[in-house]
Amino acid sequence: MEQLILSLITGIFIAGTAGYLGTLMLSKRMALVAGPLGHLTLPGIALALIYGFDVSLGAFPFVILGIILIWLIEIKTKLPLEALTAIVFALGVAVSFLFLPIAKAETALIGDITKVSLNEVIISALLCLLVFFVVKKIYPKMVLINISEDLAKAEKINVKKYNFLYLMAIAIIVALGVKMVGGLLTAALVAIPACASRNLSKNLLEYICLAPLFGIFSAVFGILLFKLTGFPAGPLIILGSGLIFLISIIFKK
Amino acid sequence: MSNNLILKVKNLKVQINNEKIIENLSFEVKKGEVLTILGPNGAGKTVLLKTLLGIYPFEGEIVWKEGVRIGYVPQRLPFIKNIPITVEEFFKLKNLSKKEIENILNEIGFKENLKKEVGNLSSGQFQRILIGWALAKNPEVLLFDEPMTGIDIKGEETIYTLLKRLKEKRGLTLLLVTHDLSVVYKFSDFVICLNKYPVCQGAPKDVLSPETLRNLYGEEIKFYQHYHK
């Protein structure tokens, strides 16, 4: 029972914050970027599993590396972001399978939130709160940047600074997200709640509020269903948000 | 810089990705003037506006009056449709109170519901919103990129009537990018014909001859000057 509560708390914090950040990523047409970043963390997760430290800790440096790589290659080649994600994501998966012990592959790929310790819960919750407040602080400016960087620059907004904070927030959420749903499914954690919310909302306020709620609902849904069925929690969480998305299509205004 | 000047540009050169976009451009803008930048597609008009706003790096001199407040009306904002943002929320990005928002919307003749999504507005209403947004912090200068894009003839007239009214009421200085000659004649004090190099500069009646326009747009253009009483 105690373990269940720890998992639920972690899930609620991470999924809620991921949903919130996801609304910015969707409006920046970057919802899928969390995908390759998630995949890139796989070597880090593999290392963490082999040497027995926190998977988020293993994942974090690889997300940062991924962000820098994607950013540099984009500047250098002007290839579209989605093409770069294809390259980066395949490399991440390939490298990790060179040394990932197959017995641990499932945890790396689809996560395992059902065995979190109290320390992990506290650290995850604190990081989520940090990300939440940073995102809340930069949100209006980021919306303007997402609408038009030129307009934002004309308003004397330091676009580089805001983009940097935004990318750091993504890095932390992806690193936390892999613990929950694994390297394969992190994109879903940010993208699906935001997409469902976009379907249903008529204004920015609804859009921002619904996405974290959907994220939290999926986390609770997935973790409880794991308790009942014994299927892995990560995929169940994503299926939960998939269900919300399907419902949102029916009620799309 | 003398008191009357708002902007002074000297030997401006703009290069983007090693391509020369603007070369050898000098001009001045006085307070209350309407300057039109005229030229074919790809002539560097939008780049000029954005350079004046500080978005692109440049060589040469751009000197704005100290502490000048500038409003920018972009050509279009295609990505705003990705975001479910209402007219009211769009203005709140500029930290305006509801009262201030209502005053501005009233001034620009925006009649629709404040709760309407910006992405669902007609192009005419959308352009009004962009003008209102640019005016929100009381700018002295308005930089306006292609005011008539996507608007029918009737709507176009209204946008210019609106601009004229705003200019008189607020004492605005205007920098407009356009390729609509009638606007240049009706409205501007000064025109710069730009095709990477400045092709001509001066009062519209003095510099816009069939010949300069041929230089600007190439041989095909047929142009008749109409006189407005």
Tab-separated table of C-alpha atoms in Angstrom:
chain	number	residue	atom	x	y	z
A	1	MET	CA	0.000	0.000	0.000
A	2	GLU	CA	2.766	2.390	0.963
A	3	GLN	CA	4.577	1.621	-2.301
A	4	LEU	CA	1.387	2.326	-4.239
A	5	ILE	CA	1.060	5.746	-2.627
A	6	LEU	CA	4.695	6.580	-3.419
A	7	SER	CA	4.161	5.568	-7.057
A	8	LEU	CA	0.966	7.598	-7.275
A	9	ILE	CA	2.595	10.724	-5.835
A	10	THR	CA	5.538	10.472	-8.248
A	11	GLY	CA	3.207	9.779	-11.162
A	12	ILE	CA	0.953	12.711	-10.362
A	13	PHE	CA	3.828	15.175	-10.095
A	14	ILE	CA	5.650	14.039	-13.232
A	15	ALA	CA	2.594	13.563	-15.448
A	16	GLY	CA	1.018	16.832	-14.335
A	17	THR	CA	4.155	18.856	-15.021
A	18	ALA	CA	4.781	17.019	-18.292
A	19	GLY	CA	1.227	17.849	-19.418
A	20	TYR	CA	1.729	21.514	-18.527
A	21	LEU	CA	5.062	21.759	-20.359
A	22	GLY	CA	3.533	19.769	-23.236
A	23	THR	CA	1.140	22.626	-24.017
A	24	LEU	CA	4.123	24.857	-24.774
A	25	MET	CA	5.830	22.133	-26.796
A	26	LEU	CA	2.729	21.539	-28.900
A	27	SER	CA	2.294	25.231	-29.636
A	28	LYS	CA	5.962	25.380	-30.637
A	29	ARG	CA	5.386	22.368	-32.955
A	30	MET	CA	7.918	20.443	-30.894
A	31	ALA	CA	5.681	17.843	-29.294
A	32	LEU	CA	7.563	14.994	-30.922
A	33	VAL	CA	10.985	16.212	-29.841
A	34	ALA	CA	10.538	14.561	-26.457
A	35	GLY	CA	10.487	11.260	-28.429
A	36	PRO	CA	14.064	11.232	-29.721
A	37	LEU	CA	15.242	12.790	-26.484
A	38	GLY	CA	13.617	9.940	-24.618
A	39	HIS	CA	15.268	7.426	-26.901
A	40	LEU	CA	18.603	9.122	-26.505
A	41	THR	CA	18.402	8.575	-22.764
A	42	LEU	CA	18.427	4.803	-23.260
A	43	PRO	CA	22.236	4.449	-23.015
A	44	GLY	CA	22.086	6.492	-19.796
A	45	ILE	CA	19.300	4.323	-18.441
A	46	ALA	CA	21.283	1.240	-19.394
A	47	LEU	CA	24.274	2.532	-17.409
A	48	ALA	CA	22.040	3.330	-14.434
A	49	LEU	CA	20.533	-0.152	-14.496
A	50	ILE	CA	23.907	-1.865	-14.797
A	51	TYR	CA	25.507	0.140	-11.972
A	52	GLY	CA	22.358	0.451	-9.913
A	53	PHE	CA	21.749	4.192	-9.653
A	54	ASP	CA	18.652	6.278	-10.350
A	55	VAL	CA	17.575	6.025	-14.015
A	56	SER	CA	16.662	9.715	-14.150
A	57	LEU	CA	20.184	10.566	-13.077
A	58	GLY	CA	21.553	8.359	-15.869
A	59	ALA	CA	19.117	9.836	-18.365
A	60	PHE	CA	19.718	13.519	-17.628
A	61	PRO	CA	23.205	13.994	-19.169
A	62	PHE	CA	22.037	12.189	-22.289
A	63	VAL	CA	19.016	14.471	-22.694
A	64	ILE	CA	21.267	17.492	-22.379
A	65	LEU	CA	23.595	15.964	-24.961
A	66	GLY	CA	20.595	15.293	-27.220
A	67	ILE	CA	19.319	18.843	-26.929
A	68	ILE	CA	22.741	20.262	-27.755
A	69	LEU	CA	23.127	17.836	-30.682
A	70	ILE	CA	19.725	18.612	-32.185
A	71	TRP	CA	20.251	22.328	-31.675
A	72	LEU	CA	23.739	22.313	-33.236
A	73	ILE	CA	22.800	20.124	-36.189
A	74	GLU	CA	19.759	22.264	-36.869
A	75	ILE	CA	21.822	25.440	-36.984
A	76	LYS	CA	24.474	23.785	-39.130
A	77	THR	CA	22.302	21.890	-41.639
A	78	LYS	CA	18.921	23.675	-41.561
A	79	LEU	CA	17.324	20.235	-41.843
A	80	PRO	CA	13.804	20.129	-40.466
A	81	LEU	CA	13.544	19.228	-36.811
A	82	GLU	CA	11.535	16.092	-37.469
A	83	ALA	CA	14.251	14.690	-39.752
A	84	LEU	CA	16.892	15.322	-37.115
A	85	THR	CA	14.785	13.602	-34.512
A	86	ALA	CA	14.727	10.501	-36.706
A	87	ILE	CA	18.529	10.412	-36.820
A	88	VAL	CA	19.100	11.138	-33.172
A	89	PHE	CA	16.468	8.719	-31.964
A	90	ALA	CA	17.767	5.780	-33.989
A	91	LEU	CA	21.302	6.417	-32.746
A	92	GLY	CA	20.151	6.468	-29.126
A	93	VAL	CA	18.371	3.142	-29.435
A	94	ALA	CA	21.243	1.554	-31.359
A	95	VAL	CA	23.924	2.611	-28.870
A	96	SER	CA	21.940	1.504	-25.841
A	97	PHE	CA	21.332	-1.988	-27.208
A	98	LEU	CA	25.056	-2.510	-27.620
A	99	PHE	CA	25.448	-2.842	-23.877
A	100	LEU	CA	21.994	-2.857	-22.293
A	101	PRO	CA	21.486	-6.187	-20.510
A	102	ILE	CA	18.458	-7.758	-22.179
A	103	ALA	CA	16.970	-8.701	-18.808
A	104	LYS	CA	16.777	-4.976	-18.000
A	105	ALA	CA	15.521	-3.925	-21.407
A	106	GLU	CA	11.896	-3.745	-20.351
A	107	THR	CA	12.561	-1.264	-17.549
A	108	ALA	CA	14.635	0.887	-19.876
A	109	LEU	CA	12.086	0.859	-22.672
A	110	ILE	CA	8.800	1.223	-20.821
A	111	GLY	CA	9.852	2.404	-17.359
A	112	ASP	CA	8.922	1.218	-13.918
A	113	ILE	CA	7.358	3.618	-11.510
A	114	THR	CA	6.068	0.902	-9.207
A	115	LYS	CA	9.300	0.526	-7.244
A	116	VAL	CA	10.203	4.149	-6.467
A	117	SER	CA	11.781	4.892	-3.096
A	118	LEU	CA	10.829	7.745	-0.767
A	119	ASN	CA	13.978	9.625	-1.727
A	120	GLU	CA	13.146	9.355	-5.401
A	121	VAL	CA	9.637	10.610	-4.706
A	122	ILE	CA	10.947	13.663	-2.871
A	123	ILE	CA	13.532	14.508	-5.512
A	124	SER	CA	11.050	14.006	-8.365
A	125	ALA	CA	8.437	16.158	-6.649
A	126	LEU	CA	10.914	18.956	-5.964
A	127	LEU	CA	12.210	18.921	-9.539
A	128	CYS	CA	8.656	18.940	-10.856
A	129	LEU	CA	7.808	21.937	-8.688
A	130	LEU	CA	10.928	23.708	-9.948
A	131	VAL	CA	9.988	23.010	-13.566
A	132	PHE	CA	6.395	24.039	-12.926
A	133	PHE	CA	7.382	27.423	-11.515
A	134	VAL	CA	9.963	28.092	-14.223
A	135	VAL	CA	7.440	27.234	-16.934
A	136	LYS	CA	4.764	29.352	-15.252
A	137	LYS	CA	7.201	32.255	-15.125
A	138	ILE	CA	8.206	32.029	-18.796
A	139	TYR	CA	4.803	31.002	-20.154
A	140	PRO	CA	3.447	34.337	-21.483
A	141	LYS	CA	6.750	35.223	-23.138
A	142	MET	CA	7.069	31.718	-24.582
A	143	VAL	CA	3.571	31.949	-26.053
A	144	LEU	CA	4.587	35.143	-27.802
A	145	ILE	CA	7.831	33.523	-29.014
A	146	ASN	CA	5.818	30.546	-30.287
A	147	ILE	CA	3.464	32.864	-32.134
A	148	SER	CA	6.346	34.765	-33.736
A	149	GLU	CA	9.976	35.100	-32.749
A	150	ASP	CA	10.180	38.345	-34.710
A	151	LEU	CA	7.278	39.848	-32.826
A	152	ALA	CA	8.886	38.755	-29.560
A	153	LYS	CA	12.217	40.291	-30.577
A	154	ALA	CA	10.454	43.497	-31.566
A	155	GLU	CA	9.098	43.523	-28.004
A	156	LYS	CA	12.715	43.309	-26.780
A	157	ILE	CA	12.272	39.818	-25.360
A	158	ASN	CA	15.506	37.881	-24.965
A	159	VAL	CA	14.412	34.924	-27.087
A	160	LYS	CA	17.606	32.913	-26.544
A	161	LYS	CA	17.314	33.121	-22.773
A	162	TYR	CA	13.696	31.969	-22.776
A	163	ASN	CA	14.376	29.145	-25.215
A	164	PHE	CA	17.238	27.984	-23.014
A	165	LEU	CA	15.064	27.860	-19.884
A	166	TYR	CA	12.381	26.084	-21.869
A	167	LEU	CA	14.822	23.435	-23.168
A	168	MET	CA	16.187	22.863	-19.664
A	169	ALA	CA	12.642	22.299	-18.440
A	170	ILE	CA	12.186	19.729	-21.219
A	171	ALA	CA	15.453	18.016	-20.263
A	172	ILE	CA	14.368	17.611	-16.639
A	173	ILE	CA	10.898	16.381	-17.539
A	174	VAL	CA	12.214	13.857	-20.069
A	175	ALA	CA	14.734	12.561	-17.518
A	176	LEU	CA	11.967	12.188	-14.940
A	177	GLY	CA	9.561	10.815	-17.514
A	178	VAL	CA	11.790	7.886	-18.488
A	179	LYS	CA	11.517	6.616	-14.932
A	180	MET	CA	7.778	6.570	-15.314
A	181	VAL	CA	7.131	5.374	-18.863
A	182	GLY	CA	10.601	4.471	-20.150
A	183	GLY	CA	12.685	5.790	-23.011
A	184	LEU	CA	10.231	4.620	-25.644
A	185	LEU	CA	7.153	6.422	-24.408
A	186	THR	CA	8.258	9.788	-23.023
A	187	ALA	CA	6.959	11.736	-26.008
A	188	ALA	CA	3.476	10.497	-25.226
A	189	LEU	CA	3.713	11.889	-21.720
A	190	VAL	CA	4.051	15.451	-22.996
A	191	ALA	CA	2.236	15.193	-26.316
A	192	ILE	CA	-1.001	13.316	-25.711
A	193	PRO	CA	-2.456	15.350	-22.815
A	194	ALA	CA	-1.645	18.595	-24.659
A	195	CYS	CA	-3.263	17.323	-27.885
A	196	ALA	CA	-6.397	16.206	-26.048
A	197	SER	CA	-6.533	19.554	-24.293
A	198	ARG	CA	-6.119	21.400	-27.594
A	199	ASN	CA	-9.108	19.494	-28.966
A	200	LEU	CA	-11.344	20.598	-26.151
A	201	SER	CA	-10.252	24.093	-25.206
A	202	LYS	CA	-11.588	27.382	-26.487
A	203	ASN	CA	-8.939	29.543	-24.881
A	204	LEU	CA	-5.445	29.511	-23.448
A	205	LEU	CA	-6.585	29.138	-19.850
A	206	GLU	CA	-8.562	25.964	-20.545
A	207	TYR	CA	-5.748	24.630	-22.694
A	208	ILE	CA	-3.203	25.144	-19.908
A	209	CYS	CA	-5.425	23.716	-17.155
A	210	LEU	CA	-6.820	20.667	-18.927
A	211	ALA	CA	-3.507	19.188	-20.099
A	212	PRO	CA	-1.994	18.645	-16.611
A	213	LEU	CA	-5.335	17.272	-15.393
A	214	PHE	CA	-5.366	14.774	-18.256
A	215	GLY	CA	-1.759	13.835	-17.462
A	216	ILE	CA	-2.573	13.285	-13.793
A	217	PHE	CA	-5.664	11.252	-14.621
A	218	SER	CA	-3.638	8.957	-16.939
A	219	ALA	CA	-0.954	8.448	-14.300
A	220	VAL	CA	-3.484	7.470	-11.640
A	221	PHE	CA	-5.395	5.331	-14.144
A	222	GLY	CA	-2.235	3.501	-15.265
A	223	ILE	CA	-0.820	2.890	-11.789
A	224	LEU	CA	-4.111	1.642	-10.346
A	225	LEU	CA	-4.677	-0.583	-13.350
A	226	PHE	CA	-1.191	-2.001	-12.871
A	227	LYS	CA	-2.167	-2.860	-9.296
A	228	LEU	CA	-5.271	-4.636	-10.556
A	229	THR	CA	-3.936	-6.380	-13.649
A	230	GLY	CA	-0.194	-6.706	-13.114
A	231	PHE	CA	0.529	-5.315	-16.603
A	232	PRO	CA	3.448	-2.832	-16.663
A	233	ALA	CA	2.410	0.632	-15.450
A	234	GLY	CA	4.239	2.689	-18.121
A	235	PRO	CA	2.223	1.474	-21.098
A	236	LEU	CA	-0.992	1.571	-19.062
A	237	ILE	CA	-0.382	5.255	-18.245
A	238	ILE	CA	0.054	6.032	-21.927
A	239	LEU	CA	-3.044	4.012	-22.808
A	240	GLY	CA	-4.912	6.060	-20.216
A	241	SER	CA	-3.967	9.279	-21.945
A	242	GLY	CA	-4.740	7.663	-25.311
A	243	LEU	CA	-8.228	6.962	-24.049
A	244	ILE	CA	-8.658	10.603	-23.024
A	245	PHE	CA	-7.441	11.666	-26.446
A	246	LEU	CA	-10.023	9.436	-28.166
A	247	ILE	CA	-12.768	10.905	-26.008
A	248	SER	CA	-11.513	14.412	-26.790
A	249	ILE	CA	-11.949	13.722	-30.506
A	250	ILE	CA	-15.602	12.908	-29.944
A	251	PHE	CA	-16.190	16.112	-27.999
A	252	LYS	CA	-13.958	18.319	-30.178
A	253	LYS	CA	-15.654	21.676	-30.542
B	1	MET	CA	20.314	64.103	-34.064
B	2	SER	CA	17.949	67.079	-34.345
B	3	ASN	CA	14.777	67.108	-32.276
B	4	ASN	CA	12.535	66.583	-35.190
B	5	LEU	CA	14.150	63.377	-36.377
B	6	ILE	CA	12.842	59.989	-35.300
B	7	LEU	CA	15.154	57.792	-37.326
B	8	LYS	CA	18.377	58.202	-39.228
B	9	VAL	CA	19.801	55.433	-41.408
B	10	LYS	CA	23.193	55.781	-43.046
B	11	ASN	CA	24.956	53.418	-45.486
B	12	LEU	CA	22.918	50.479	-44.320
B	13	LYS	CA	24.035	47.072	-45.514
B	14	VAL	CA	22.306	43.854	-44.540
B	15	GLN	CA	23.595	40.401	-45.329
B	16	ILE	CA	21.811	37.191	-44.408
B	17	ASN	CA	23.597	33.863	-44.935
B	18	ASN	CA	26.194	35.603	-47.097
B	19	GLU	CA	23.547	36.963	-49.413
B	20	LYS	CA	23.381	40.717	-49.810
B	21	ILE	CA	19.812	41.746	-49.094
B	22	ILE	CA	20.154	45.516	-48.752
B	23	GLU	CA	23.013	47.750	-49.806
B	24	ASN	CA	23.938	51.358	-49.553
B	25	LEU	CA	20.703	52.674	-48.107
B	26	SER	CA	20.484	56.041	-46.342
B	27	PHE	CA	17.388	57.966	-45.296
B	28	GLU	CA	15.843	59.970	-42.488
B	29	VAL	CA	12.376	59.992	-40.987
B	30	LYS	CA	10.911	63.032	-39.247
B	31	LYS	CA	8.323	62.944	-36.535
B	32	GLY	CA	4.797	62.546	-37.906
B	33	GLU	CA	5.936	61.510	-41.373
B	34	VAL	CA	4.608	58.593	-43.365
B	35	LEU	CA	7.428	56.744	-45.087
B	36	THR	CA	6.586	54.062	-47.598
B	37	ILE	CA	9.003	51.397	-48.678
B	38	LEU	CA	8.042	50.230	-52.137
B	39	GLY	CA	9.464	47.402	-54.170
B	40	PRO	CA	8.900	44.016	-55.786
B	41	ASN	CA	8.861	40.723	-53.909
B	42	GLY	CA	12.288	39.783	-52.583
B	43	ALA	CA	13.503	43.371	-52.720
B	44	GLY	CA	14.391	43.392	-49.039
B	45	LYS	CA	11.445	45.429	-47.750
B	46	THR	CA	10.517	43.145	-44.881
B	47	VAL	CA	14.195	42.606	-44.082
B	48	LEU	CA	14.588	46.376	-43.853
B	49	LEU	CA	11.758	46.665	-41.326
B	50	LYS	CA	13.121	43.794	-39.278
B	51	THR	CA	16.612	45.258	-39.357
B	52	LEU	CA	15.246	48.563	-38.112
B	53	LEU	CA	13.627	46.610	-35.277
B	54	GLY	CA	16.956	45.072	-34.331
B	55	ILE	CA	16.106	41.540	-35.477
B	56	TYR	CA	18.870	41.192	-38.088
B	57	PRO	CA	22.524	42.232	-37.819
B	58	PHE	CA	23.690	45.007	-40.132
B	59	GLU	CA	26.562	47.224	-41.139
B	60	GLY	CA	26.273	50.998	-41.251
B	61	GLU	CA	24.210	53.170	-38.970
B	62	ILE	CA	20.679	52.953	-37.601
B	63	VAL	CA	19.955	55.662	-35.069
B	64	TRP	CA	16.526	55.922	-33.458
B	65	LYS	CA	15.525	58.913	-31.368
B	66	GLU	CA	16.552	58.136	-27.822
B	67	GLY	CA	13.981	56.153	-25.853
B	68	VAL	CA	11.658	55.884	-28.837
B	69	ARG	CA	8.718	53.475	-28.479
B	70	ILE	CA	8.169	51.330	-31.549
B	71	GLY	CA	5.148	49.236	-32.486
B	72	TYR	CA	5.462	46.496	-35.090
B	73	VAL	CA	2.646	45.084	-37.212
B	74	PRO	CA	3.928	41.914	-38.867
B	75	GLN	CA	2.743	40.666	-42.233
B	76	ARG	CA	1.127	37.535	-40.875
B	77	LEU	CA	1.322	35.216	-37.895
B	78	PRO	CA	0.679	31.756	-39.345
B	79	PHE	CA	1.483	29.923	-36.128
B	80	ILE	CA	-1.113	31.658	-34.021
B	81	LYS	CA	-3.651	29.128	-35.313
B	82	ASN	CA	-1.757	26.417	-33.393
B	83	ILE	CA	-2.585	28.059	-30.107
B	84	PRO	CA	-6.094	28.404	-28.690
B	85	ILE	CA	-5.657	32.012	-27.626
B	86	THR	CA	-8.503	34.514	-27.385
B	87	VAL	CA	-8.273	38.161	-28.380
B	88	GLU	CA	-8.284	39.135	-24.711
B	89	GLU	CA	-5.514	36.649	-23.826
B	90	PHE	CA	-3.436	37.823	-26.781
B	91	PHE	CA	-3.506	41.375	-25.438
B	92	LYS	CA	-2.812	40.172	-21.910
B	93	LEU	CA	0.562	38.891	-23.150
B	94	LYS	CA	1.419	42.598	-23.091
B	95	ASN	CA	0.254	42.964	-19.481
B	96	LEU	CA	-2.745	45.123	-20.297
B	97	SER	CA	-5.749	45.483	-18.030
B	98	LYS	CA	-9.198	44.607	-19.313
B	99	LYS	CA	-10.062	48.320	-19.430
B	100	GLU	CA	-6.988	49.128	-21.530
B	101	ILE	CA	-7.794	46.265	-23.880
B	102	GLU	CA	-11.367	47.490	-24.328
B	103	ASN	CA	-10.194	51.024	-25.013
B	104	ILE	CA	-7.798	49.923	-27.709
B	105	LEU	CA	-10.264	47.560	-29.351
B	106	ASN	CA	-12.753	50.387	-29.388
B	107	GLU	CA	-10.233	52.712	-30.978
B	108	ILE	CA	-9.425	50.280	-33.792
B	109	GLY	CA	-13.072	49.449	-34.416
B	110	PHE	CA	-12.908	45.797	-33.413
B	111	LYS	CA	-16.497	44.704	-32.939
B	112	GLU	CA	-16.208	40.984	-32.250
B	113	ASN	CA	-16.304	39.143	-28.963
B	114	LEU	CA	-13.183	39.437	-26.813
B	115	LYS	CA	-13.436	35.721	-26.090
B	116	LYS	CA	-13.116	34.784	-29.746
B	117	GLU	CA	-10.032	32.787	-30.746
B	118	VAL	CA	-7.552	34.923	-32.674
B	119	GLY	CA	-7.049	32.068	-35.150
B	120	ASN	CA	-10.733	32.181	-36.100
B	121	LEU	CA	-10.914	35.870	-36.978
B	122	SER	CA	-11.416	37.092	-40.537
B	123	SER	CA	-8.280	38.537	-42.079
B	124	GLY	CA	-9.623	42.084	-41.786
B	125	GLN	CA	-10.414	41.718	-38.103
B	126	PHE	CA	-7.113	39.934	-37.550
B	127	GLN	CA	-5.202	42.844	-39.042
B	128	ARG	CA	-7.056	45.263	-36.777
B	129	ILE	CA	-6.055	43.141	-33.822
B	130	LEU	CA	-2.413	43.256	-34.902
B	131	ILE	CA	-2.588	47.036	-35.249
B	132	GLY	CA	-4.233	47.328	-31.844
B	133	TRP	CA	-1.633	45.063	-30.318
B	134	ALA	CA	1.182	47.151	-31.773
B	135	LEU	CA	-0.461	50.297	-30.377
B	136	ALA	CA	-0.863	48.857	-26.900
B	137	LYS	CA	2.091	50.534	-25.202
B	138	ASN	CA	1.586	53.913	-26.864
B	139	PRO	CA	4.305	53.760	-29.505
B	140	GLU	CA	5.451	56.897	-31.293
B	141	VAL	CA	6.367	54.951	-34.416
B	142	LEU	CA	4.486	52.155	-36.131
B	143	LEU	CA	6.272	49.771	-38.504
B	144	PHE	CA	3.731	48.100	-40.711
B	145	ASP	CA	4.502	45.223	-43.070
B	146	GLU	CA	2.189	44.854	-46.097
B	147	PRO	CA	-0.997	46.224	-44.619
B	148	MET	CA	-3.400	44.891	-47.238
B	149	THR	CA	-2.350	41.260	-47.443
B	150	GLY	CA	-5.344	38.976	-47.708
B	151	ILE	CA	-7.935	41.681	-47.469
B	152	ASP	CA	-10.503	42.633	-50.089
B	153	ILE	CA	-10.543	46.079	-51.648
B	154	LYS	CA	-13.216	47.353	-49.328
B	155	GLY	CA	-11.375	46.078	-46.252
B	156	GLU	CA	-8.159	47.559	-47.513
B	157	GLU	CA	-9.613	51.036	-47.686
B	158	THR	CA	-10.821	50.702	-44.148
B	159	ILE	CA	-7.419	49.716	-42.830
B	160	TYR	CA	-5.949	52.846	-44.402
B	161	THR	CA	-8.723	55.057	-43.138
B	162	LEU	CA	-8.027	53.553	-39.742
B	163	LEU	CA	-4.309	54.209	-40.028
B	164	LYS	CA	-4.972	57.777	-41.086
B	165	ARG	CA	-7.279	58.342	-38.147
B	166	LEU	CA	-4.791	56.782	-35.711
B	167	LYS	CA	-1.972	58.833	-37.121
B	168	GLU	CA	-3.876	62.072	-36.676
B	169	LYS	CA	-5.156	61.225	-33.229
B	170	ARG	CA	-1.906	59.873	-31.800
B	171	GLY	CA	0.605	61.859	-33.842
B	172	LEU	CA	2.173	58.632	-35.060
B	173	THR	CA	5.110	58.319	-37.373
B	174	LEU	CA	4.533	55.488	-39.850
B	175	LEU	CA	6.881	53.251	-41.790
B	176	LEU	CA	4.923	51.137	-44.252
B	177	VAL	CA	6.052	48.354	-46.510
B	178	THR	CA	3.822	47.905	-49.507
B	179	HIS	CA	3.637	47.305	-53.201
B	180	ASP	CA	0.398	49.170	-53.592
B	181	LEU	CA	1.065	52.374	-55.511
B	182	SER	CA	-2.257	54.030	-54.748
B	183	VAL	CA	-1.396	53.907	-51.056
B	184	VAL	CA	1.875	55.604	-51.755
B	185	TYR	CA	0.170	58.475	-53.548
B	186	LYS	CA	-2.697	58.927	-51.146
B	187	PHE	CA	-0.879	58.565	-47.926
B	188	SER	CA	2.887	58.949	-47.876
B	189	ASP	CA	5.152	61.919	-47.442
B	190	PHE	CA	8.238	60.073	-48.508
B	191	VAL	CA	8.900	56.962	-50.526
B	192	ILE	CA	11.896	54.686	-50.864
B	193	CYS	CA	11.888	52.404	-53.889
B	194	LEU	CA	13.934	49.423	-52.931
B	195	ASN	CA	15.271	46.621	-55.039
B	196	LYS	CA	18.228	45.601	-52.896
B	197	TYR	CA	19.732	48.978	-53.834
B	198	PRO	CA	17.609	52.067	-53.342
B	199	VAL	CA	16.230	52.798	-56.834
B	200	CYS	CA	14.648	56.104	-55.907
B	201	GLN	CA	13.850	58.235	-52.877
B	202	GLY	CA	11.772	61.347	-52.310
B	203	ALA	CA	8.221	62.681	-52.279
B	204	PRO	CA	5.992	60.284	-54.240
B	205	LYS	CA	5.043	62.805	-56.934
B	206	ASP	CA	8.661	63.716	-57.555
B	207	VAL	CA	10.223	60.296	-57.759
B	208	LEU	CA	7.568	57.914	-59.038
B	209	SER	CA	7.755	58.178	-62.790
B	210	PRO	CA	7.037	55.361	-65.245
B	211	GLU	CA	10.762	55.139	-65.664
B	212	THR	CA	11.699	54.642	-62.022
B	213	LEU	CA	8.927	52.073	-61.734
B	214	ARG	CA	10.287	50.237	-64.726
B	215	ASN	CA	13.644	50.190	-63.007
B	216	LEU	CA	12.020	48.928	-59.888
B	217	TYR	CA	9.684	46.268	-61.212
B	218	GLY	CA	11.173	45.427	-64.595
B	219	GLU	CA	9.806	46.074	-68.092
B	220	GLU	CA	6.402	44.434	-67.884
B	221	ILE	CA	4.704	46.823	-65.558
B	222	LYS	CA	2.167	49.194	-67.053
B	223	PHE	CA	1.612	52.156	-64.873
B	224	TYR	CA	-0.671	55.137	-65.061
B	225	GLN	CA	-0.482	57.885	-62.566
B	226	HIS	CA	-3.921	58.947	-61.314
B	227	TYR	CA	-4.419	62.247	-59.650
B	228	HIS	CA	-6.555	62.548	-56.572
B	229	LYS	CA	-8.174	65.847	-55.800
